[in-house]
mmCIF file of C-alpha atoms and ligand atoms in Angstrom:
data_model
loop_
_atom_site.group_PDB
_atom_site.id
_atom_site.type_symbol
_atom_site.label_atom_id
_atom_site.label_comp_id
_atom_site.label_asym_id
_atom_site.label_seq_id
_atom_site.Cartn_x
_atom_site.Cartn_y
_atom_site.Cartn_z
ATOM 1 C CA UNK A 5 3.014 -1.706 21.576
ATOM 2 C CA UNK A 6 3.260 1.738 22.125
ATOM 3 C CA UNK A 7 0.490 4.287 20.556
ATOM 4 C CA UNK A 8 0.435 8.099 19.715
ATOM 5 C CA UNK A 9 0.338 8.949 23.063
ATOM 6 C CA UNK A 10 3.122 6.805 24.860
ATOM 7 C CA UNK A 11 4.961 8.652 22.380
ATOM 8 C CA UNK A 12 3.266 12.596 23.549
ATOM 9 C CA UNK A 13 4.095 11.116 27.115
ATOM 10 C CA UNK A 14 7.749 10.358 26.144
ATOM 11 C CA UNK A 15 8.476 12.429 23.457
ATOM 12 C CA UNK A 16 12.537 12.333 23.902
ATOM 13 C CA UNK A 17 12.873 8.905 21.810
ATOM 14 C CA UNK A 18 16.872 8.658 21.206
ATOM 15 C CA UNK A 19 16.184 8.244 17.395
ATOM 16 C CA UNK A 20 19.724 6.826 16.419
ATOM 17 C CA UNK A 21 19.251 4.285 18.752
ATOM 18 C CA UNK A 22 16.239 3.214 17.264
ATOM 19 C CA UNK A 23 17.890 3.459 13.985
ATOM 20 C CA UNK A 24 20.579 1.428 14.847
ATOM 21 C CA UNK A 25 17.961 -1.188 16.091
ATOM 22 C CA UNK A 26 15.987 -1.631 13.538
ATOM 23 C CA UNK A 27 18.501 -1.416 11.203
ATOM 24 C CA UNK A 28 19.826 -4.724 13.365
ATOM 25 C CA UNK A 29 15.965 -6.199 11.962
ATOM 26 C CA UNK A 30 14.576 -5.911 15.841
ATOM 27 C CA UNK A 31 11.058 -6.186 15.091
ATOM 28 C CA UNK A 32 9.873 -4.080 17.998
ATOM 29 C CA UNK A 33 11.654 -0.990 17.243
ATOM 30 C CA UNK A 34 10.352 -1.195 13.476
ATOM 31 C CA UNK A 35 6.894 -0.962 15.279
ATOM 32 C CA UNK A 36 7.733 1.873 17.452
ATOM 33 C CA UNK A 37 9.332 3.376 14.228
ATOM 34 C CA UNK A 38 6.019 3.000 12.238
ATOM 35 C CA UNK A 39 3.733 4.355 15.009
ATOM 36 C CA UNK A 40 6.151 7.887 14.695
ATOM 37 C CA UNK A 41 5.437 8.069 10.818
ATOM 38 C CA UNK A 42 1.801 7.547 11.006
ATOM 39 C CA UNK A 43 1.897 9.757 14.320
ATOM 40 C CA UNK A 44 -0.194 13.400 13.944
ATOM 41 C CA UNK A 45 1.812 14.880 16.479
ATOM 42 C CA UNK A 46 3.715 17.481 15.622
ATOM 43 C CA UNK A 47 6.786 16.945 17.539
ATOM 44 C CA UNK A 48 6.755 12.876 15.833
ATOM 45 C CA UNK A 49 6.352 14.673 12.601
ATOM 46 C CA UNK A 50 9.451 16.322 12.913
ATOM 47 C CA UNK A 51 11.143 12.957 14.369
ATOM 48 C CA UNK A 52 9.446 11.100 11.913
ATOM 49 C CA UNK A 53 11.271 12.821 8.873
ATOM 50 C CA UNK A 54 14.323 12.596 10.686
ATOM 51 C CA UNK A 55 14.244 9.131 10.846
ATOM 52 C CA UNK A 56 13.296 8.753 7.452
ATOM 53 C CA UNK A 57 15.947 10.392 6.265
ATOM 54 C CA UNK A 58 18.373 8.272 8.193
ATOM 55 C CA UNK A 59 17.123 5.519 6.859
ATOM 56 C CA UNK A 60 16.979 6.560 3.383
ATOM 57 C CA UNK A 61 20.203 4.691 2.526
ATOM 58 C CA UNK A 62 19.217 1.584 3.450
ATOM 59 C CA UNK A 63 16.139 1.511 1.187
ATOM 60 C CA UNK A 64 15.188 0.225 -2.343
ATOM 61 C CA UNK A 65 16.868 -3.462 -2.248
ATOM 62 C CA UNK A 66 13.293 -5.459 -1.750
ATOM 63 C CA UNK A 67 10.673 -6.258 -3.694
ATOM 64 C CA UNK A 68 7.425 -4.772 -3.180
ATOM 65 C CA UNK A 69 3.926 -7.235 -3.745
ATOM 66 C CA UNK A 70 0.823 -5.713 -4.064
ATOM 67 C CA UNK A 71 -1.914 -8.005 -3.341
ATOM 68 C CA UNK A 72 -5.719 -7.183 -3.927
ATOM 69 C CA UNK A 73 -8.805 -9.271 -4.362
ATOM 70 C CA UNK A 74 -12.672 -9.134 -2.199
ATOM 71 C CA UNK A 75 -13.724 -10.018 0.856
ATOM 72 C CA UNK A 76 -13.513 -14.077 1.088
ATOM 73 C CA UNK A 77 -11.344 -14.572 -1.828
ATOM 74 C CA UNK A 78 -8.519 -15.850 0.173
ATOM 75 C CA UNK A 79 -6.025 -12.755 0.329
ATOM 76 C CA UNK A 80 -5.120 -13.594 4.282
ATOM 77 C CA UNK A 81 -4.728 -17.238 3.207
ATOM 78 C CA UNK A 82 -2.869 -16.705 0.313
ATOM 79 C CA UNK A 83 -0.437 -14.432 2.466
ATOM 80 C CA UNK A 84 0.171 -17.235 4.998
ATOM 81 C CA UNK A 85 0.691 -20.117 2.132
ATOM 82 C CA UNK A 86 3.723 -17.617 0.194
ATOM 83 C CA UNK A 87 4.725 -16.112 3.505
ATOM 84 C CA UNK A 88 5.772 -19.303 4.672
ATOM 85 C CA UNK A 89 6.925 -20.482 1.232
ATOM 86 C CA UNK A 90 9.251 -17.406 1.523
ATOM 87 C CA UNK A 91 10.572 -17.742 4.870
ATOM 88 C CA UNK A 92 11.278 -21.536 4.914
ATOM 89 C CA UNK A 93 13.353 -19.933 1.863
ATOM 90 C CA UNK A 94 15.504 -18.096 3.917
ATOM 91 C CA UNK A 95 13.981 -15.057 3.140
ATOM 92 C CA UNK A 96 11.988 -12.168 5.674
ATOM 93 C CA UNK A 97 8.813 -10.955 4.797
ATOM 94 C CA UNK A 98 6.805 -8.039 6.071
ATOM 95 C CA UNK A 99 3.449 -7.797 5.390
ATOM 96 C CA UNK A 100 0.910 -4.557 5.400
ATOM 97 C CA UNK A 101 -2.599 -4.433 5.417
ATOM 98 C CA UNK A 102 -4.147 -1.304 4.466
ATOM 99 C CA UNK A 103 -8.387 -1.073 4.613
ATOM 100 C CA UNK A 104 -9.017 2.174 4.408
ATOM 101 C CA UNK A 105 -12.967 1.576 5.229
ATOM 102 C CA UNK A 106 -12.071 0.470 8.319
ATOM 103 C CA UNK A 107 -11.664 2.680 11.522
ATOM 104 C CA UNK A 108 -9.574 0.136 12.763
ATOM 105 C CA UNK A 109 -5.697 1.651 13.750
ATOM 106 C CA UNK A 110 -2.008 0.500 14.356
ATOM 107 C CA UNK A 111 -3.279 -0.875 17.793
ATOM 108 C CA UNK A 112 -5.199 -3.628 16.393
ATOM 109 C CA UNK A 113 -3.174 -6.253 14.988
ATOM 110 C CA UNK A 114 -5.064 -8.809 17.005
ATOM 111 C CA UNK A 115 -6.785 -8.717 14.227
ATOM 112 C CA UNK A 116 -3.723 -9.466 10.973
ATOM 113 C CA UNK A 117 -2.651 -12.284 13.792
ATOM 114 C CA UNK A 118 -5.751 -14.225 13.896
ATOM 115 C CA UNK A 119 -6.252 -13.924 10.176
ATOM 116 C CA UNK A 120 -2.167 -15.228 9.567
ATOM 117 C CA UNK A 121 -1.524 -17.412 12.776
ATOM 118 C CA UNK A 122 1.458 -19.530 11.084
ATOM 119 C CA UNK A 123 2.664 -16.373 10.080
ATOM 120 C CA UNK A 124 2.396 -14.238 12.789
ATOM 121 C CA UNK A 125 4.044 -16.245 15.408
ATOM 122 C CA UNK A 126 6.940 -16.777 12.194
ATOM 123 C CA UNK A 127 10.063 -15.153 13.435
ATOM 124 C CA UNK A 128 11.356 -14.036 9.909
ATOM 125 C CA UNK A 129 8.004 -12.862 9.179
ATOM 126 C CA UNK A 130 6.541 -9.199 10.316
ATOM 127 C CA UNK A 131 2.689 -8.242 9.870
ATOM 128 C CA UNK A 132 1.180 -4.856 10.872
ATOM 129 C CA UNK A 133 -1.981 -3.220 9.413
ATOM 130 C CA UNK A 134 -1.391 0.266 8.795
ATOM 131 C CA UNK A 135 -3.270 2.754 10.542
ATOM 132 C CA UNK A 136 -6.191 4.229 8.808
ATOM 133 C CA UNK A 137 -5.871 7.837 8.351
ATOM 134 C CA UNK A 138 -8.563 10.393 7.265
ATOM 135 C CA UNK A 139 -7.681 10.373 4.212
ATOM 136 C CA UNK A 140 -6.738 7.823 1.111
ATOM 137 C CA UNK A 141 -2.830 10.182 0.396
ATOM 138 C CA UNK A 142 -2.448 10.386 4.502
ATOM 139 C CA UNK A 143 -2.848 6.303 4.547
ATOM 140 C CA UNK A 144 -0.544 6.477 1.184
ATOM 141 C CA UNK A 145 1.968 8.383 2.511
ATOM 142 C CA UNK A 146 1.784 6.306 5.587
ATOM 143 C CA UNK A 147 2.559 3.258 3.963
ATOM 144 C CA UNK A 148 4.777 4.296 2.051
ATOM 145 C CA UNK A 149 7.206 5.236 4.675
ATOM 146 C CA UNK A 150 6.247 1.814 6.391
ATOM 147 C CA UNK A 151 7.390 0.244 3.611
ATOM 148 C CA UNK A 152 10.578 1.972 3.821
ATOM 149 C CA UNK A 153 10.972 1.372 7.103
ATOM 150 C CA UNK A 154 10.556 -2.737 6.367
ATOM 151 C CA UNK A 155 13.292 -2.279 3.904
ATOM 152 C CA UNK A 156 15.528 -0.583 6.516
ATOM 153 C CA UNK A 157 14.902 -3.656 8.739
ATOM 154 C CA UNK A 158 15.815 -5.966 6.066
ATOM 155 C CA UNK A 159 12.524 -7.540 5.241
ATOM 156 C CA UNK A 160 13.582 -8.534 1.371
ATOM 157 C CA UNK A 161 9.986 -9.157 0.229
ATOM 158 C CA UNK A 162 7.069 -6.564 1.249
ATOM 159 C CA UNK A 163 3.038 -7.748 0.254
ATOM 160 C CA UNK A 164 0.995 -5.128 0.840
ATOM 161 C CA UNK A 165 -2.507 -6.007 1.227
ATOM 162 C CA UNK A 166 -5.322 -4.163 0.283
ATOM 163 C CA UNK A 167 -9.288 -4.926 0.092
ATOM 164 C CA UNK A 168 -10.502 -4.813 -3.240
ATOM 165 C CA UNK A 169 -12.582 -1.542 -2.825
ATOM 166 C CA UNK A 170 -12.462 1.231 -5.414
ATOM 167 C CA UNK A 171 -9.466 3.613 -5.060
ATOM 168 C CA UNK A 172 -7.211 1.782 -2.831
ATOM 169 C CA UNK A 173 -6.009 -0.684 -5.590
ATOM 170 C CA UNK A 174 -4.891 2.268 -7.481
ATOM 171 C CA UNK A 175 -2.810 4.036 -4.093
ATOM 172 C CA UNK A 176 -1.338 0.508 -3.730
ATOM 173 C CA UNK A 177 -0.294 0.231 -7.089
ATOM 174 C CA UNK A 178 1.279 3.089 -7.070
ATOM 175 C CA UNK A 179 3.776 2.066 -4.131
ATOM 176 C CA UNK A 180 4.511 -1.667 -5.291
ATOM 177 C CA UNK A 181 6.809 -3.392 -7.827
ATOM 178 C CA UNK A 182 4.217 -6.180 -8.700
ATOM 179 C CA UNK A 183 0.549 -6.332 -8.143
ATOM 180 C CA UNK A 184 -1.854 -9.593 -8.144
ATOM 181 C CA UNK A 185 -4.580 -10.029 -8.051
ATOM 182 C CA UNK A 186 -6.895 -12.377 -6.445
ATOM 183 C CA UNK A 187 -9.919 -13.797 -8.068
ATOM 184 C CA UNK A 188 -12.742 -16.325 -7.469
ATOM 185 C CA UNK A 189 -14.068 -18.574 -10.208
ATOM 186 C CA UNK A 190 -18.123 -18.593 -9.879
ATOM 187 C CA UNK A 191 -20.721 -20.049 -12.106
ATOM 188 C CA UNK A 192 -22.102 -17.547 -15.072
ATOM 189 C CA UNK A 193 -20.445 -14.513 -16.799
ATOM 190 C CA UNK A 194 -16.631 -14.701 -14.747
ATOM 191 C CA UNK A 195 -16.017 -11.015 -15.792
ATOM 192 C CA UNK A 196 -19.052 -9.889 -14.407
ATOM 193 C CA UNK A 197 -18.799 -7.739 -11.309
ATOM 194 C CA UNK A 198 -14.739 -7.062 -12.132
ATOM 195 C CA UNK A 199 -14.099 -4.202 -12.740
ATOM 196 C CA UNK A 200 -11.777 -3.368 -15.830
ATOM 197 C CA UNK A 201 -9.672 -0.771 -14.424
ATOM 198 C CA UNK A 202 -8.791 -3.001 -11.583
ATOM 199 C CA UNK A 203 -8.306 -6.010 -14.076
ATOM 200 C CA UNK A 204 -5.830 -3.675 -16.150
ATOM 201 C CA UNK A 205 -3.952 -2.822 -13.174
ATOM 202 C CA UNK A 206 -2.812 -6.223 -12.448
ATOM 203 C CA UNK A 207 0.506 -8.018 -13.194
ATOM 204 C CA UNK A 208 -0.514 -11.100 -12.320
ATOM 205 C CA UNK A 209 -4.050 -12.896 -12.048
ATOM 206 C CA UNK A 210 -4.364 -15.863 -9.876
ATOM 207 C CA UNK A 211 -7.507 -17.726 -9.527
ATOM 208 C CA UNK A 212 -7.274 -18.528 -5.834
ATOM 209 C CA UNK A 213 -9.668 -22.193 -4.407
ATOM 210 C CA UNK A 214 -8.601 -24.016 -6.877
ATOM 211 C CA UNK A 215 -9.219 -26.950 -5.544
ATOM 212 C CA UNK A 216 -12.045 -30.091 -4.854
ATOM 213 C CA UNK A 217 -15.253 -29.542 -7.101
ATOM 214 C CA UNK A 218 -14.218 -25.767 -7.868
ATOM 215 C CA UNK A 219 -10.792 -27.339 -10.150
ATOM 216 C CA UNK A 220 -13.283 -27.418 -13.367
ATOM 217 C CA UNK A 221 -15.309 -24.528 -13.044
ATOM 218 C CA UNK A 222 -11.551 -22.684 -11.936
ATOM 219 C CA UNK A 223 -9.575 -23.803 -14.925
ATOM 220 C CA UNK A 224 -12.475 -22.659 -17.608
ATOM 221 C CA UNK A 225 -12.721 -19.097 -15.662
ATOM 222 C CA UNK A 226 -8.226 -18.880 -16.455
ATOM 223 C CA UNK A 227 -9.560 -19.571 -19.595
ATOM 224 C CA UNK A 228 -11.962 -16.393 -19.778
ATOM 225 C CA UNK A 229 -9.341 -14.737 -18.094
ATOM 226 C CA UNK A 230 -6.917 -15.162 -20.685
ATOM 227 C CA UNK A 231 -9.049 -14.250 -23.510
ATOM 228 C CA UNK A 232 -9.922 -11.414 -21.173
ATOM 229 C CA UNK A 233 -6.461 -9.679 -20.658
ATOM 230 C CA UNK A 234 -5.811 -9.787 -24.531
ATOM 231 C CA UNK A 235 -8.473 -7.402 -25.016
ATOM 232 C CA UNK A 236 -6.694 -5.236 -22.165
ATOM 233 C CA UNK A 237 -4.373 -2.169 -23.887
ATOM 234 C CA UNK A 238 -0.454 -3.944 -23.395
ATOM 235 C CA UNK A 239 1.416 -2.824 -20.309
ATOM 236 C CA UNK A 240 3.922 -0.081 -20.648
ATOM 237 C CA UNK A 241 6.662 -2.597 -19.182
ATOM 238 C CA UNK A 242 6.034 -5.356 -21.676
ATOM 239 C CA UNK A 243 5.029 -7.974 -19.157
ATOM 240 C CA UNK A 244 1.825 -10.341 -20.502
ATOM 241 C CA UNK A 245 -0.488 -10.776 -17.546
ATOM 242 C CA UNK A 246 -0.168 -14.600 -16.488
ATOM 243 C CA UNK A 247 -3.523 -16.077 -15.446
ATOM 244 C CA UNK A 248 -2.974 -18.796 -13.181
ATOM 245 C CA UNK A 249 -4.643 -21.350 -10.642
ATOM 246 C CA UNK A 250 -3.860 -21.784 -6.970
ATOM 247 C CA UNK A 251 -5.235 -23.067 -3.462
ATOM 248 C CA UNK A 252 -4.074 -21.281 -0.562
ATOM 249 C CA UNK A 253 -5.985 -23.654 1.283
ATOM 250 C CA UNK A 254 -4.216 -26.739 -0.074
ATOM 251 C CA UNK A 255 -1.000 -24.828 -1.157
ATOM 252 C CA UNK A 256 -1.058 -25.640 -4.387
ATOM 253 C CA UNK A 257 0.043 -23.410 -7.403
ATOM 254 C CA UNK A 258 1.275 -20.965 -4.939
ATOM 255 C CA UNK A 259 5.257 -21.725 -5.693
ATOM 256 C CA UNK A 260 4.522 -21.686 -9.375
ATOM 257 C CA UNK A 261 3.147 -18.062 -8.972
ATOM 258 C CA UNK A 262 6.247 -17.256 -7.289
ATOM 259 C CA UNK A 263 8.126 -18.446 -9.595
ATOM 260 C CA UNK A 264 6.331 -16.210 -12.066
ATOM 261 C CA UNK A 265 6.943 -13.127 -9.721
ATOM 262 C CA UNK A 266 10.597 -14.133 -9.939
ATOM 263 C CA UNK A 267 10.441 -14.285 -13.657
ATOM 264 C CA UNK A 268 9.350 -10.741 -13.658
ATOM 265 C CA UNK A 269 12.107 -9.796 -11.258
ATOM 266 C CA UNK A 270 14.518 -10.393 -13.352
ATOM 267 C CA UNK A 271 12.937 -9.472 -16.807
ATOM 268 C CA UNK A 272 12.337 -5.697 -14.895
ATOM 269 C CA UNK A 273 15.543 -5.448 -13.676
ATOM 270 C CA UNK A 274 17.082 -6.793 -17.118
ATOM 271 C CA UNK A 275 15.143 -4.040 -19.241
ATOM 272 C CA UNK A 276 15.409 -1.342 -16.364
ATOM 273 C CA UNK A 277 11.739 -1.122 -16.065
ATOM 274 C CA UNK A 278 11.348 -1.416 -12.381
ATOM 275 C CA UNK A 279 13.780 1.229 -11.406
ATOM 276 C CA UNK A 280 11.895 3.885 -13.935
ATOM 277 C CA UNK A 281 8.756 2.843 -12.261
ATOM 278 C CA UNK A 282 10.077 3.089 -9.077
ATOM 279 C CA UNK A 283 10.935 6.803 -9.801
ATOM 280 C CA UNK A 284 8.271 8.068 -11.867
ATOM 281 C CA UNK A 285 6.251 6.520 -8.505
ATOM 282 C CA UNK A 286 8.785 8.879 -6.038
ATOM 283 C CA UNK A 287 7.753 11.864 -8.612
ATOM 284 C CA UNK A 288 4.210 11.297 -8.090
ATOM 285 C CA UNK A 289 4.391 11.279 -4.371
ATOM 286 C CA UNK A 290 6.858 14.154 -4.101
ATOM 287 C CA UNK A 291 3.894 16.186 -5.791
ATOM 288 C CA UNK A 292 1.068 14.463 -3.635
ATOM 289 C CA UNK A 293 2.542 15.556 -0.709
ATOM 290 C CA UNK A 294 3.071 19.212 -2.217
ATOM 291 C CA UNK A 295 -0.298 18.956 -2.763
ATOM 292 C CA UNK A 296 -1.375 18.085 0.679
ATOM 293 C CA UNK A 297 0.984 19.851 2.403
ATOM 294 C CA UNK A 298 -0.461 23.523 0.488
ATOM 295 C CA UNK A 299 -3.874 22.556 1.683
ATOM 296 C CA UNK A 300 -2.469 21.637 5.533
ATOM 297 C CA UNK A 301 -1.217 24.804 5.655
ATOM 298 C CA UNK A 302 -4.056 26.945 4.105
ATOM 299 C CA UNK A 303 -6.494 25.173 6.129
ATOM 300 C CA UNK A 304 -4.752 25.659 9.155
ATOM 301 C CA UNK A 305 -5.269 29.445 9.333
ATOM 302 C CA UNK A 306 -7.975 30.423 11.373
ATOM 303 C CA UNK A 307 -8.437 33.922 9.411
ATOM 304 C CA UNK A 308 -8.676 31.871 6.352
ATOM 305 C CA UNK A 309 -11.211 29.681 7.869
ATOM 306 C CA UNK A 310 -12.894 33.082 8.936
ATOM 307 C CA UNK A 311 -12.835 34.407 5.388
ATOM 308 C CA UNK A 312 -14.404 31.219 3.663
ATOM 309 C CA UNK A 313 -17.304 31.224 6.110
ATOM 310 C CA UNK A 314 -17.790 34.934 4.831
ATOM 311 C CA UNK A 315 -17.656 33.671 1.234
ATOM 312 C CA UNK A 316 -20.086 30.683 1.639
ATOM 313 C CA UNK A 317 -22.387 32.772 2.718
ATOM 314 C CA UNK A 318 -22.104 35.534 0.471
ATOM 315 C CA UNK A 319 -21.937 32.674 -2.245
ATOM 316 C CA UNK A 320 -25.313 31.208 -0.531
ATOM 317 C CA UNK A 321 -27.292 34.719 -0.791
ATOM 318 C CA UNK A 322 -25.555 35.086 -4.468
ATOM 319 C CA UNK A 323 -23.704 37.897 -3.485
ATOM 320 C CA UNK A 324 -20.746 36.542 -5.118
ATOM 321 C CA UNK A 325 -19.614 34.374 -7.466
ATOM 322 C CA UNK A 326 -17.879 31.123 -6.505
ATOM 323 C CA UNK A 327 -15.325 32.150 -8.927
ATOM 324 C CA UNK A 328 -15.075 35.884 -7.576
ATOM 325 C CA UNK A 329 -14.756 34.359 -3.708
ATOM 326 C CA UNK A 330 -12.298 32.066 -4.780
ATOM 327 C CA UNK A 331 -10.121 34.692 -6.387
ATOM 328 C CA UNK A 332 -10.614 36.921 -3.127
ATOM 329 C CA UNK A 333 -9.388 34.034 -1.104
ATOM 330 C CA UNK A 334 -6.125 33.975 -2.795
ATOM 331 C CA UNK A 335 -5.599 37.548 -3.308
ATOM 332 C CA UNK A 336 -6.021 38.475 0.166
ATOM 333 C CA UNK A 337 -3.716 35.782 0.951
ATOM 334 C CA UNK A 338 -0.637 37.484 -1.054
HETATM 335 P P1 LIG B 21 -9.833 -12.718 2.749
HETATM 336 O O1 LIG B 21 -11.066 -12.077 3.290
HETATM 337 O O2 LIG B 21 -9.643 -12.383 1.309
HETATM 338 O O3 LIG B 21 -8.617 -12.470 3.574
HETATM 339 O O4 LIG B 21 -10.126 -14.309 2.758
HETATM 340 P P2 LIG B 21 -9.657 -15.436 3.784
HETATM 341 O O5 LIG B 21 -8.231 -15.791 3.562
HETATM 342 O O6 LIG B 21 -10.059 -15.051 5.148
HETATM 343 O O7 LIG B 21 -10.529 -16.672 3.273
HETATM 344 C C1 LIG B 21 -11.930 -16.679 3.287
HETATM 345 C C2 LIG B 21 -12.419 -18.127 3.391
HETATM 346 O O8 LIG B 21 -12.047 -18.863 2.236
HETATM 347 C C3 LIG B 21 -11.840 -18.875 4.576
HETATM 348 O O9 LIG B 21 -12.833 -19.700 5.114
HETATM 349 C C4 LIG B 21 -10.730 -19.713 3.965
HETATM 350 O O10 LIG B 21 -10.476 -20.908 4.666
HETATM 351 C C5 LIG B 21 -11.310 -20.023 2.593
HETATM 352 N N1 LIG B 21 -10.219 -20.227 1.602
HETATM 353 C C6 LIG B 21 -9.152 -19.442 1.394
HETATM 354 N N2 LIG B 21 -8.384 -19.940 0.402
HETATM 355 C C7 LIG B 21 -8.987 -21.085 -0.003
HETATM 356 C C8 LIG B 21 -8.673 -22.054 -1.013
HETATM 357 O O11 LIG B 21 -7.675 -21.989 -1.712
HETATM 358 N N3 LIG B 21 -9.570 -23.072 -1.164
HETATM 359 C C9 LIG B 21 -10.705 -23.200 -0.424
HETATM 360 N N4 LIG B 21 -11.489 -24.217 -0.666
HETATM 361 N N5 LIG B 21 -11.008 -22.307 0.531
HETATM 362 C C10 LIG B 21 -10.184 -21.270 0.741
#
């Protein structure tokens, strides 16, 4: 697998052939491909929008999972049991990982393999974690050309995997057609310790270990659950939330949810829902990466850099106002 620096080592990569390659579903150049998007170098950078562009036509046909839930609830085993649902279906399936606590990078997919081995050793099936970046948009944006790049290699379904950790439910919702979540049934209060916003940014809630002494205790929490979504405001596309059972772990339930996901498929397509969502999510990345690309550049100017020193200081001694230094910053600038 090469890394960043294979890449600074060889930097003449003959980018139609790779196109050509992975558009021909070879797994290995849709690796190499992803390493050049999430790649820092600038040279890659350049590359990398090339080949995103060439690709560009070959996007949009698959159907993007998002798939959230904690630590332990089952998300790697849930991936394996529909993963190999799906392929023995004919179908290819990519999956991403995305932690963004983690410091762990595109190198490490040890790791994804031990946690799906059926999976990983599936030859319709493609896993890579995506490379954490420094930042929540530069893993976004990251992803989101991955996921691009799946399409172009004709993976038809794409589950993105995220740990259930604050603001990465809401980045990965904004890059997926569907998103599930996973959920545990425990003893006491079910709703305790969920939060809201991620309950109302589910499409689906599946109550995964399902199984042995848990089947009681799980079918009473979907009960909660459903009494629990219809105080949620309705979503914008229509859909009502299924809350359903499943064990990964004995496979059961799990073609029954996608069976649901295929029900929403079609009603989305039918009522034009999923390719307004689909663009309205474009539109919001278009601006993020205004947005980030303004602050690359104005951070990247050493006599800016220079100049805010100055200020922080000044604003430290209160020789200046923070709105004054601000407005210095910018003037000086034009
Ligand atoms: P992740 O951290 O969300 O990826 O969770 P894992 O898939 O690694 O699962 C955590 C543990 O729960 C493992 O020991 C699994 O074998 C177990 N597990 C996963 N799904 C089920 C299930 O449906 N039933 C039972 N009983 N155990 C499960």
């Amino acid at each position: 697998m090469p890394n960043d620096s294979t890449f600074r080592r060889t930097p003449k990569i003959h980018l139609q052939a790779l196109v050509n390659d992975l558009l021909a579903k070879n797994k290995i150049s849709l690796s190499k491909a992803i390493t050049i998007v999430e790649s820092k170098h600038p040279e890659e950078k350049k590359i990398a929008s090339e080949l995103i562009d060439k690709i560009l036509p070959y996007t949009g046909q698959s159907f993007k999972i998002g798939i959230t839930g904690v630590p332990g609830v089952g998300k790697s085993t849930f991936i394996e049991a529909l993963g190999k649902l799906l392929t023995s279906n004919g179908k290819r399936v990519a999956v991403l990982s995305i932690d963004p606590t983690s410091s762990r990078t595109g190198g490490s997919i040890l790791g994804d393999k031990t946690r799906m081995p059926e999976l990983a050793n599936d030859p319709s099936a493609y896993i890579r974690p995506t490379a954490a970046g420094k930042s929540l948009g530069g893993v976004a944006s990251n992803t989101r050309e991955a996921i691009m790049l799946c399409e172009a290699a004709g993976f038809e379904i794409i589950l993105v995997e995220t740990v259930g950790v604050g603001q990465s439910e809401t980045m990965v919702k904004d890059m997926v057609d569907y998103f599930l979540l996973l959920l545990l049934a425990g003893g006491g209060d079910e709703l305790q310790g969920i939060k809201r916003g991620i309950m109302e940014l589910a499409d689906h809630i599946l109550i995964n270990k399902a199984d042995g002494n848990n089947l009681d205790t799980a079918r009473s929490a979907r009960e909660e659950f459903r009494n629990a979504i219809h105080l949620l405001p309705p979503h914008e596309s229509d859909w009502v939330v299924p809350v359903e059972l499943c064990s990964s772990l004995e496979k059961t339930g799990i073609s029954e949810a996608w069976k649901t996901m295929g029900q929403y498929q079609k009603q989305m397509k039918g009522s034009g829902w999923i390719y307004l969502n689909r663009k309205n999510q474009s539109i919001r990345w278009f601006r993020e990466r205004i947005s980030t690309s303004l602050q690359e550049d104005f951070y990247s100017n050493p006599k800016i850099n220079e100049e805010i020193k100055e200020k922080e200081e000044m604003i430290s001694s209160q020789k200046i106002s923070v709105r004054k230094a601000v407005d210095e910053l910018f003037k000086n600038r034009h």
